[in-house]
Tab-separated table of C-alpha atoms and ligand atoms in Angstrom:
chain	number	residue	atom	x	y	z
A	1	UNK	CA	31.457	-45.453	15.703
A	2	UNK	CA	32.128	-48.076	18.360
A	3	UNK	CA	32.101	-51.742	17.490
A	4	UNK	CA	30.056	-52.470	20.591
A	5	UNK	CA	30.381	-56.252	20.393
A	6	UNK	CA	34.141	-55.961	20.221
A	7	UNK	CA	34.148	-53.561	23.175
A	8	UNK	CA	31.913	-55.827	25.241
A	9	UNK	CA	34.202	-58.768	24.545
A	10	UNK	CA	36.976	-56.796	26.303
A	11	UNK	CA	35.031	-57.056	29.595
A	12	UNK	CA	34.790	-60.681	30.764
A	13	UNK	CA	32.314	-59.896	33.567
A	14	UNK	CA	29.707	-58.627	31.092
A	15	UNK	CA	29.078	-62.087	29.663
A	16	UNK	CA	28.306	-63.524	33.100
A	17	UNK	CA	24.922	-64.571	34.341
A	18	UNK	CA	23.632	-63.170	37.620
A	19	UNK	CA	20.730	-64.927	39.308
A	20	UNK	CA	20.504	-67.093	36.213
A	21	UNK	CA	19.939	-64.074	33.950
A	22	UNK	CA	22.348	-62.238	31.638
A	23	UNK	CA	23.955	-59.411	33.611
A	24	UNK	CA	22.819	-55.893	32.764
A	25	UNK	CA	25.301	-53.679	34.566
A	26	UNK	CA	23.934	-50.160	35.074
A	27	UNK	CA	25.825	-49.236	38.246
A	28	UNK	CA	28.759	-47.582	36.509
A	29	UNK	CA	28.398	-44.481	38.665
A	30	UNK	CA	29.460	-46.617	41.633
A	31	UNK	CA	32.292	-48.379	39.832
A	32	UNK	CA	33.158	-49.374	36.286
A	33	UNK	CA	33.918	-52.869	35.072
A	34	UNK	CA	37.472	-53.788	34.035
A	35	UNK	CA	38.719	-54.786	30.600
A	36	UNK	CA	40.925	-57.862	30.194
A	37	UNK	CA	44.026	-55.698	29.509
A	38	UNK	CA	43.669	-54.181	32.983
A	39	UNK	CA	43.097	-57.548	34.662
A	40	UNK	CA	46.122	-58.974	32.816
A	41	UNK	CA	48.331	-56.017	33.690
A	42	UNK	CA	47.758	-56.607	37.404
A	43	UNK	CA	48.890	-60.216	37.239
A	44	UNK	CA	51.765	-59.351	34.883
A	45	UNK	CA	53.051	-56.834	37.427
A	46	UNK	CA	53.094	-59.442	40.199
A	47	UNK	CA	54.512	-62.125	37.917
A	48	UNK	CA	57.341	-60.050	36.455
A	49	UNK	CA	58.399	-56.852	38.233
A	50	UNK	CA	56.957	-56.782	41.754
A	51	UNK	CA	59.324	-54.841	44.040
A	52	UNK	CA	59.246	-51.809	46.283
A	53	UNK	CA	59.802	-48.543	44.443
A	54	UNK	CA	62.154	-45.554	44.813
A	55	UNK	CA	64.340	-47.560	47.205
A	56	UNK	CA	66.447	-50.411	45.890
A	57	UNK	CA	69.311	-50.294	43.425
A	58	UNK	CA	68.318	-53.741	42.236
A	59	UNK	CA	66.824	-54.328	38.803
A	60	UNK	CA	63.276	-55.204	39.783
A	61	UNK	CA	62.992	-52.157	42.006
A	62	UNK	CA	64.136	-49.985	39.126
A	63	UNK	CA	61.705	-51.630	36.716
A	64	UNK	CA	58.818	-51.124	39.138
A	65	UNK	CA	59.854	-47.517	39.819
A	66	UNK	CA	60.110	-46.782	36.113
A	67	UNK	CA	56.708	-48.303	35.408
A	68	UNK	CA	55.150	-46.304	38.258
A	69	UNK	CA	56.666	-43.029	37.045
A	70	UNK	CA	55.759	-43.777	33.415
A	71	UNK	CA	52.172	-44.192	34.578
A	72	UNK	CA	52.324	-40.842	36.392
A	73	UNK	CA	53.529	-39.302	33.133
A	74	UNK	CA	50.627	-40.854	31.203
A	75	UNK	CA	48.162	-39.361	33.645
A	76	UNK	CA	49.919	-35.994	33.492
A	77	UNK	CA	49.537	-36.038	29.723
A	78	UNK	CA	45.943	-37.243	29.923
A	79	UNK	CA	44.796	-34.347	32.120
A	80	UNK	CA	47.334	-31.931	30.603
A	81	UNK	CA	49.072	-31.026	33.876
A	82	UNK	CA	52.106	-28.805	33.418
A	83	UNK	CA	54.395	-30.983	35.573
A	84	UNK	CA	54.411	-34.685	36.461
A	85	UNK	CA	55.042	-33.761	40.109
A	86	UNK	CA	51.641	-32.045	40.204
A	87	UNK	CA	50.071	-35.493	39.789
A	88	UNK	CA	49.832	-37.325	43.118
A	89	UNK	CA	48.825	-40.938	43.458
A	90	UNK	CA	46.104	-41.461	46.073
A	91	UNK	CA	43.789	-44.286	47.049
A	92	UNK	CA	40.841	-42.474	45.467
A	93	UNK	CA	38.754	-39.311	45.386
A	94	UNK	CA	38.030	-39.463	49.119
A	95	UNK	CA	41.731	-39.632	49.944
A	96	UNK	CA	42.516	-36.735	47.585
A	97	UNK	CA	39.892	-34.465	49.149
A	98	UNK	CA	41.036	-35.302	52.684
A	99	UNK	CA	44.624	-34.541	51.733
A	100	UNK	CA	43.553	-31.052	50.641
A	101	UNK	CA	41.254	-30.343	53.599
A	102	UNK	CA	43.987	-31.492	55.976
A	103	UNK	CA	46.399	-29.060	54.330
A	104	UNK	CA	43.972	-26.170	54.549
A	105	UNK	CA	43.727	-26.634	58.319
A	106	UNK	CA	47.002	-24.721	58.563
A	107	UNK	CA	45.793	-21.956	56.223
A	108	UNK	CA	42.232	-21.143	57.305
A	109	UNK	CA	41.278	-18.887	60.191
A	110	UNK	CA	38.096	-18.385	62.133
A	111	UNK	CA	35.440	-16.686	60.023
A	112	UNK	CA	36.966	-17.697	56.682
A	113	UNK	CA	34.408	-19.210	54.339
A	114	UNK	CA	34.312	-22.437	52.345
A	115	UNK	CA	31.736	-22.770	49.564
A	116	UNK	CA	30.426	-26.242	48.844
A	117	UNK	CA	27.718	-27.054	46.322
A	118	UNK	CA	24.334	-28.570	47.106
A	119	UNK	CA	25.104	-31.349	44.626
A	120	UNK	CA	28.066	-32.912	46.433
A	121	UNK	CA	28.864	-36.501	47.302
A	122	UNK	CA	29.336	-37.016	51.051
A	123	UNK	CA	33.067	-37.344	50.504
A	124	UNK	CA	33.107	-33.740	49.290
A	125	UNK	CA	31.021	-32.478	52.230
A	126	UNK	CA	32.165	-34.231	55.386
A	127	UNK	CA	35.929	-33.488	55.140
A	128	UNK	CA	35.085	-29.771	54.769
A	129	UNK	CA	32.811	-29.905	57.804
A	130	UNK	CA	35.652	-31.502	59.760
A	131	UNK	CA	37.937	-28.723	58.540
A	132	UNK	CA	35.423	-26.114	59.751
A	133	UNK	CA	35.332	-27.748	63.176
A	134	UNK	CA	39.107	-27.621	63.385
A	135	UNK	CA	39.554	-24.036	62.193
A	136	UNK	CA	36.338	-22.142	62.936
A	137	UNK	CA	35.812	-21.573	59.216
A	138	UNK	CA	32.201	-21.420	57.983
A	139	UNK	CA	30.658	-23.736	55.397
A	140	UNK	CA	28.278	-22.095	52.924
A	141	UNK	CA	26.182	-23.948	50.385
A	142	UNK	CA	25.668	-23.036	46.724
A	143	UNK	CA	21.993	-23.899	46.175
A	144	UNK	CA	20.398	-25.902	43.346
A	145	UNK	CA	17.111	-25.634	41.464
A	146	UNK	CA	14.425	-28.254	40.751
A	147	UNK	CA	16.168	-29.348	37.550
A	148	UNK	CA	19.251	-30.231	39.582
A	149	UNK	CA	21.384	-27.324	38.368
A	150	UNK	CA	23.446	-25.081	40.604
A	151	UNK	CA	22.127	-21.517	40.707
A	152	UNK	CA	24.939	-19.309	39.442
A	153	UNK	CA	23.350	-16.016	40.575
A	154	UNK	CA	23.419	-17.372	44.132
A	155	UNK	CA	27.003	-18.535	43.701
A	156	UNK	CA	28.013	-15.046	42.594
A	157	UNK	CA	26.339	-13.593	45.693
A	158	UNK	CA	28.030	-16.031	48.074
A	159	UNK	CA	31.522	-15.255	46.805
A	160	UNK	CA	33.393	-12.595	48.769
A	161	UNK	CA	36.811	-11.741	50.103
A	162	UNK	CA	35.995	-14.129	52.987
A	163	UNK	CA	35.804	-17.073	50.568
A	164	UNK	CA	39.049	-19.038	50.795
A	165	UNK	CA	38.145	-22.153	48.846
A	166	UNK	CA	35.270	-23.418	46.692
A	167	UNK	CA	34.591	-27.109	46.179
A	168	UNK	CA	32.281	-28.551	43.547
A	169	UNK	CA	31.926	-31.680	41.483
A	170	UNK	CA	32.452	-31.551	37.743
A	171	UNK	CA	29.505	-33.934	37.300
A	172	UNK	CA	26.968	-34.977	39.944
A	173	UNK	CA	26.944	-38.691	40.743
A	174	UNK	CA	23.323	-38.623	41.904
A	175	UNK	CA	21.745	-36.672	39.029
A	176	UNK	CA	24.297	-36.533	36.202
A	177	UNK	CA	24.329	-32.711	36.079
A	178	UNK	CA	27.418	-31.253	34.389
A	179	UNK	CA	28.344	-28.153	36.380
A	180	UNK	CA	29.623	-24.935	34.767
A	181	UNK	CA	33.019	-25.372	36.361
A	182	UNK	CA	34.980	-23.066	34.060
A	183	UNK	CA	32.695	-20.198	35.065
A	184	UNK	CA	32.966	-21.212	38.727
A	185	UNK	CA	36.759	-21.445	38.611
A	186	UNK	CA	37.131	-17.988	37.083
A	187	UNK	CA	34.694	-16.459	39.581
A	188	UNK	CA	36.458	-18.086	42.544
A	189	UNK	CA	39.804	-16.755	41.369
A	190	UNK	CA	38.341	-13.276	40.923
A	191	UNK	CA	37.829	-13.080	44.715
A	192	UNK	CA	41.187	-14.722	45.436
A	193	UNK	CA	39.753	-18.109	46.438
A	194	UNK	CA	41.153	-21.509	45.517
A	195	UNK	CA	38.896	-24.135	43.935
A	196	UNK	CA	38.803	-27.919	44.063
A	197	UNK	CA	37.002	-29.913	41.395
A	198	UNK	CA	35.734	-33.385	42.275
A	199	UNK	CA	36.105	-35.086	38.902
A	200	UNK	CA	35.116	-38.604	40.039
A	201	UNK	CA	32.080	-38.714	37.707
A	202	UNK	CA	33.610	-36.651	34.929
A	203	UNK	CA	36.734	-38.628	34.014
A	204	UNK	CA	34.733	-41.679	32.850
A	205	UNK	CA	33.092	-39.468	30.205
A	206	UNK	CA	35.575	-36.784	29.227
A	207	UNK	CA	39.220	-35.757	29.277
A	208	UNK	CA	39.706	-32.816	31.634
A	209	UNK	CA	42.333	-30.224	30.731
A	210	UNK	CA	43.495	-28.869	34.077
A	211	UNK	CA	45.561	-26.065	32.560
A	212	UNK	CA	42.739	-24.823	30.392
A	213	UNK	CA	40.323	-25.098	33.326
A	214	UNK	CA	42.910	-23.396	35.556
A	215	UNK	CA	41.562	-25.240	38.634
A	216	UNK	CA	43.773	-25.456	41.727
A	217	UNK	CA	42.920	-29.068	42.522
A	218	UNK	CA	41.254	-31.843	40.514
A	219	UNK	CA	40.570	-35.240	42.094
A	220	UNK	CA	39.301	-38.561	40.774
A	221	UNK	CA	39.220	-42.307	41.417
A	222	UNK	CA	40.794	-44.986	39.236
A	223	UNK	CA	38.073	-47.574	39.776
A	224	UNK	CA	35.462	-45.482	37.924
A	225	UNK	CA	37.579	-45.354	34.755
A	226	UNK	CA	38.202	-49.064	34.225
A	227	UNK	CA	41.163	-49.047	36.637
A	228	UNK	CA	41.826	-50.977	39.861
A	229	UNK	CA	40.149	-50.159	43.183
A	230	UNK	CA	42.295	-48.302	45.698
A	231	UNK	CA	43.755	-45.964	43.081
A	232	UNK	CA	43.178	-42.301	42.429
A	233	UNK	CA	44.721	-39.016	41.473
A	234	UNK	CA	45.014	-35.641	43.108
A	235	UNK	CA	46.168	-32.989	40.689
A	236	UNK	CA	47.314	-29.823	42.446
A	237	UNK	CA	48.984	-26.724	41.073
A	238	UNK	CA	52.649	-26.748	42.029
A	239	UNK	CA	52.377	-23.543	44.064
A	240	UNK	CA	49.547	-24.981	46.166
A	241	UNK	CA	51.259	-28.325	46.708
A	242	UNK	CA	54.371	-26.516	47.860
A	243	UNK	CA	52.306	-24.425	50.245
A	244	UNK	CA	50.316	-27.264	51.833
A	245	UNK	CA	51.940	-29.300	54.625
A	246	UNK	CA	52.352	-33.075	54.165
A	247	UNK	CA	49.294	-35.209	54.883
A	248	UNK	CA	50.911	-38.290	56.369
A	249	UNK	CA	54.392	-38.714	57.780
A	250	UNK	CA	56.509	-41.761	57.116
A	251	UNK	CA	58.950	-43.329	54.724
A	252	UNK	CA	59.450	-41.969	51.213
A	253	UNK	CA	58.155	-38.456	52.036
A	254	UNK	CA	61.325	-37.222	53.754
A	255	UNK	CA	64.655	-35.759	52.725
A	256	UNK	CA	66.433	-36.240	56.038
A	257	UNK	CA	65.247	-37.462	59.411
A	258	UNK	CA	66.765	-36.825	62.790
A	259	UNK	CA	65.110	-36.620	66.203
A	260	UNK	CA	65.768	-32.869	66.202
A	261	UNK	CA	64.393	-32.035	62.781
A	262	UNK	CA	63.040	-33.718	59.681
A	263	UNK	CA	62.963	-32.169	56.241
A	264	UNK	CA	60.459	-33.200	53.615
A	265	UNK	CA	61.014	-34.608	50.172
A	266	UNK	CA	60.288	-32.704	46.987
A	267	UNK	CA	56.980	-33.064	45.143
A	268	UNK	CA	55.347	-35.439	44.522
A	269	UNK	CA	56.994	-37.610	47.209
A	270	UNK	CA	56.163	-35.166	50.009
A	271	UNK	CA	52.564	-36.381	49.734
A	272	UNK	CA	53.240	-40.034	49.051
A	273	UNK	CA	54.273	-41.460	52.422
A	274	UNK	CA	54.792	-45.177	52.780
A	275	UNK	CA	54.724	-47.924	50.191
A	276	UNK	CA	52.031	-46.937	47.710
A	277	UNK	CA	49.680	-49.140	45.708
A	278	UNK	CA	52.425	-49.808	43.159
A	279	UNK	CA	50.476	-52.310	41.049
A	280	UNK	CA	47.394	-50.091	41.152
A	281	UNK	CA	49.266	-46.963	40.137
A	282	UNK	CA	50.917	-48.704	37.198
A	283	UNK	CA	47.697	-50.325	36.020
A	284	UNK	CA	45.772	-47.052	36.294
A	285	UNK	CA	47.996	-45.979	33.404
A	286	UNK	CA	46.938	-49.103	31.495
A	287	UNK	CA	43.277	-48.241	32.117
A	288	UNK	CA	43.767	-44.702	30.831
A	289	UNK	CA	45.500	-46.067	27.726
A	290	UNK	CA	42.517	-48.344	27.182
A	291	UNK	CA	39.991	-45.496	27.524
A	292	UNK	CA	41.991	-43.403	25.064
A	293	UNK	CA	42.108	-46.276	22.594
A	294	UNK	CA	38.335	-46.553	22.755
A	295	UNK	CA	38.348	-42.779	22.329
A	296	UNK	CA	36.434	-40.170	24.298
A	297	UNK	CA	34.545	-39.014	21.192
A	298	UNK	CA	33.234	-42.550	20.742
A	299	UNK	CA	32.498	-42.880	24.443
A	300	UNK	CA	30.480	-39.655	24.440
A	301	UNK	CA	28.573	-40.570	21.322
A	302	UNK	CA	27.558	-43.961	22.688
A	303	UNK	CA	26.610	-42.563	26.086
A	304	UNK	CA	24.580	-39.724	24.579
A	305	UNK	CA	22.546	-42.266	22.651
A	306	UNK	CA	22.046	-44.351	25.802
A	307	UNK	CA	20.949	-41.296	27.793
A	308	UNK	CA	18.438	-40.208	25.160
A	309	UNK	CA	17.082	-43.688	24.535
A	310	UNK	CA	16.973	-44.537	28.260
A	311	UNK	CA	15.166	-41.309	29.127
A	312	UNK	CA	12.582	-41.880	26.413
A	313	UNK	CA	11.974	-45.532	27.327
A	314	UNK	CA	11.787	-44.925	31.080
A	315	UNK	CA	9.295	-42.088	30.675
A	316	UNK	CA	6.926	-44.600	29.021
A	317	UNK	CA	6.485	-46.192	32.449
A	318	UNK	CA	3.413	-44.914	34.243
A	319	UNK	CA	4.090	-42.891	37.383
A	320	UNK	CA	7.821	-42.671	36.709
A	321	UNK	CA	9.536	-39.406	37.551
A	322	UNK	CA	13.113	-38.477	36.654
A	323	UNK	CA	15.136	-36.399	39.117
A	324	UNK	CA	17.817	-34.297	37.473
A	325	UNK	CA	16.771	-32.797	34.173
A	326	UNK	CA	19.636	-30.365	33.714
A	327	UNK	CA	20.344	-29.108	30.211
A	328	UNK	CA	23.927	-30.350	30.519
A	329	UNK	CA	23.897	-33.903	31.785
A	330	UNK	CA	25.737	-37.221	31.401
A	331	UNK	CA	24.465	-40.765	31.165
A	332	UNK	CA	22.946	-41.015	34.637
A	333	UNK	CA	19.187	-41.370	35.136
A	334	UNK	CA	17.831	-41.081	38.661
A	335	UNK	CA	14.144	-41.873	39.018
A	336	UNK	CA	11.294	-43.036	41.219
A	337	UNK	CA	7.977	-44.711	40.571
A	338	UNK	CA	4.939	-43.319	42.307
A	339	UNK	CA	3.855	-45.284	45.351
A	340	UNK	CA	6.790	-47.715	45.334
A	341	UNK	CA	9.948	-47.582	47.451
A	342	UNK	CA	13.113	-47.513	45.271
A	343	UNK	CA	14.630	-50.356	47.302
A	344	UNK	CA	11.746	-52.697	46.417
A	345	UNK	CA	12.206	-52.077	42.690
A	346	UNK	CA	15.972	-52.548	42.988
A	347	UNK	CA	15.556	-55.880	44.767
A	348	UNK	CA	13.166	-57.302	42.188
A	349	UNK	CA	15.105	-56.166	39.125
A	350	UNK	CA	18.280	-57.626	40.648
A	351	UNK	CA	16.588	-61.032	40.586
A	352	UNK	CA	16.163	-60.413	36.855
A	353	UNK	CA	19.890	-59.731	36.378
A	354	UNK	CA	19.695	-55.918	36.361
A	355	UNK	CA	22.245	-54.083	38.513
A	356	UNK	CA	21.034	-50.568	39.374
A	357	UNK	CA	21.766	-48.527	42.449
A	358	UNK	CA	19.031	-47.604	44.908
A	359	UNK	CA	19.259	-45.249	47.854
A	360	UNK	CA	20.694	-41.807	48.498
A	361	UNK	CA	23.871	-42.314	46.385
A	362	UNK	CA	26.037	-40.767	49.137
A	363	UNK	CA	24.241	-37.473	48.500
A	364	UNK	CA	21.614	-37.229	51.228
A	365	UNK	CA	21.212	-33.436	50.968
A	366	UNK	CA	19.958	-33.872	47.374
A	367	UNK	CA	17.352	-36.392	48.548
A	368	UNK	CA	16.324	-33.990	51.316
A	369	UNK	CA	15.994	-31.219	48.717
A	370	UNK	CA	13.527	-33.330	46.710
A	371	UNK	CA	11.923	-34.701	49.897
A	372	UNK	CA	12.388	-38.340	48.858
A	373	UNK	CA	14.073	-41.269	50.646
A	374	UNK	CA	16.238	-42.070	47.625
A	375	UNK	CA	16.080	-42.890	43.945
A	376	UNK	CA	16.768	-45.720	41.562
A	377	UNK	CA	19.836	-44.801	39.536
A	378	UNK	CA	20.777	-46.269	36.191
A	379	UNK	CA	24.230	-45.065	35.167
A	380	UNK	CA	25.449	-46.096	31.722
A	381	UNK	CA	28.951	-46.692	30.397
A	382	UNK	CA	30.186	-46.886	26.807
A	383	UNK	CA	29.975	-50.700	26.915
A	384	UNK	CA	26.225	-50.639	27.566
A	385	UNK	CA	23.583	-51.060	24.849
A	386	UNK	CA	20.039	-49.969	24.056
A	387	UNK	CA	19.025	-53.666	24.197
A	388	UNK	CA	20.094	-53.671	27.841
A	389	UNK	CA	17.911	-50.607	28.421
A	390	UNK	CA	14.980	-52.531	26.954
A	391	UNK	CA	15.703	-55.372	29.388
A	392	UNK	CA	15.768	-52.935	32.304
A	393	UNK	CA	12.506	-51.304	31.267
A	394	UNK	CA	10.807	-54.713	30.953
A	395	UNK	CA	12.126	-55.712	34.388
A	396	UNK	CA	10.889	-52.479	35.973
A	397	UNK	CA	7.451	-52.934	34.447
A	398	UNK	CA	7.345	-56.437	35.869
A	399	UNK	CA	8.386	-55.197	39.313
A	400	UNK	CA	5.775	-52.473	39.143
A	401	UNK	CA	3.049	-55.029	38.419
A	402	UNK	CA	4.170	-57.235	41.282
A	403	UNK	CA	4.303	-54.343	43.749
A	404	UNK	CA	1.052	-52.549	42.946
B	501	LIG	C1	32.480	-41.969	43.733
B	501	LIG	C2	32.513	-40.530	44.054
B	501	LIG	C3	33.288	-40.035	45.097
B	501	LIG	C4	34.045	-40.926	46.044
B	501	LIG	O1	34.964	-41.714	45.373
B	501	LIG	P1	35.756	-42.878	46.147
B	501	LIG	O2	36.326	-43.675	45.036
B	501	LIG	O3	34.728	-43.634	46.940
B	501	LIG	O4	36.762	-42.236	47.006
B	501	LIG	C5	33.314	-38.680	45.299
B	501	LIG	N1	32.632	-37.840	44.513
B	501	LIG	C6	31.878	-38.276	43.489
B	501	LIG	C7	31.177	-37.286	42.617
B	501	LIG	C8	31.798	-39.634	43.230
B	501	LIG	O5	31.040	-40.068	42.231
């Protein structure tokens, strides 16, 4: 079991007051808070070893390079990638997806098909649409049901020899649905298609095993797992990363440059042009160490309790409807209250210190599916408590009284 008070003490922001009220932070789906070890590691990097990496022979440059590569190794181990060079540092999930779609522009032909799920974040829709515009490939959508689950019979029907790549999130940011990705990966491979998993909402809750999953690409952001903003990971199978062309040209990604011909560096450097976010990459490793120290079993246990308790308490509110009632779901509750705009609730509860997200959660097609303008989303992390849920429920009831 987690010692929740000890955990909360690791996060200085959680003891702050917002609008004169104790902060209740339930916007973890948008970004997580940072523990003191992560905050300290950033300043320690700049105080002690700041230098550019992979370039100088001088001591600081070597220390920074070593720390950066040690962090890559930690992440490799964490997601169980076969090789460290299959782990690319990016600025986040969005960057990782764009790197892949850019690479597929040289692979896809007119009439090829890309399958995208109805549950995607805009950053896993728009880059694929741009890729379709460039190549003449066709985007097809795996539909969802009222519970917010993808319909696997429809997925099976959409797959064909025309399918070149499938893209789906591991867990939906808007509804919390956990998708049956192992099934989807195996089915995609059976027709010879590649598959990308958007793990942005999964890595805060579980440890993915990319070899066991056998996915071709797995992307996530550092800032949602207690790490710094502007960090992320693209895992790609070696064979795919060798096949895809570089994303950006510049320093660090080359072997030799002349005006006649340039040759590219080996993996992972081929995809890491320019000076990267050195501090961020190193400290992402610190964040992953922290999460592992807390322990994913503990994290899941705490979040399961929060999901169950939060669902029960919220459903006590008259006129409240939860969107996303999948059998497999993480600690995200999206809901609306009859007759009241989600934005109005969000604004009032913010005055009471409660941070929830309102709007379309970068997933407008899901809102269109339910024919609603948006939802209120409470997304819980392992450092949240049932007492905080009580505070949120009281605040919502107060807002409801004021607005009706
Ligand atoms: C947050 C999120 C993204 C985008 O992540 P960025 O850090 O903004 O690049 C993509 N997909 C899902 C499921 C997300 O939750």
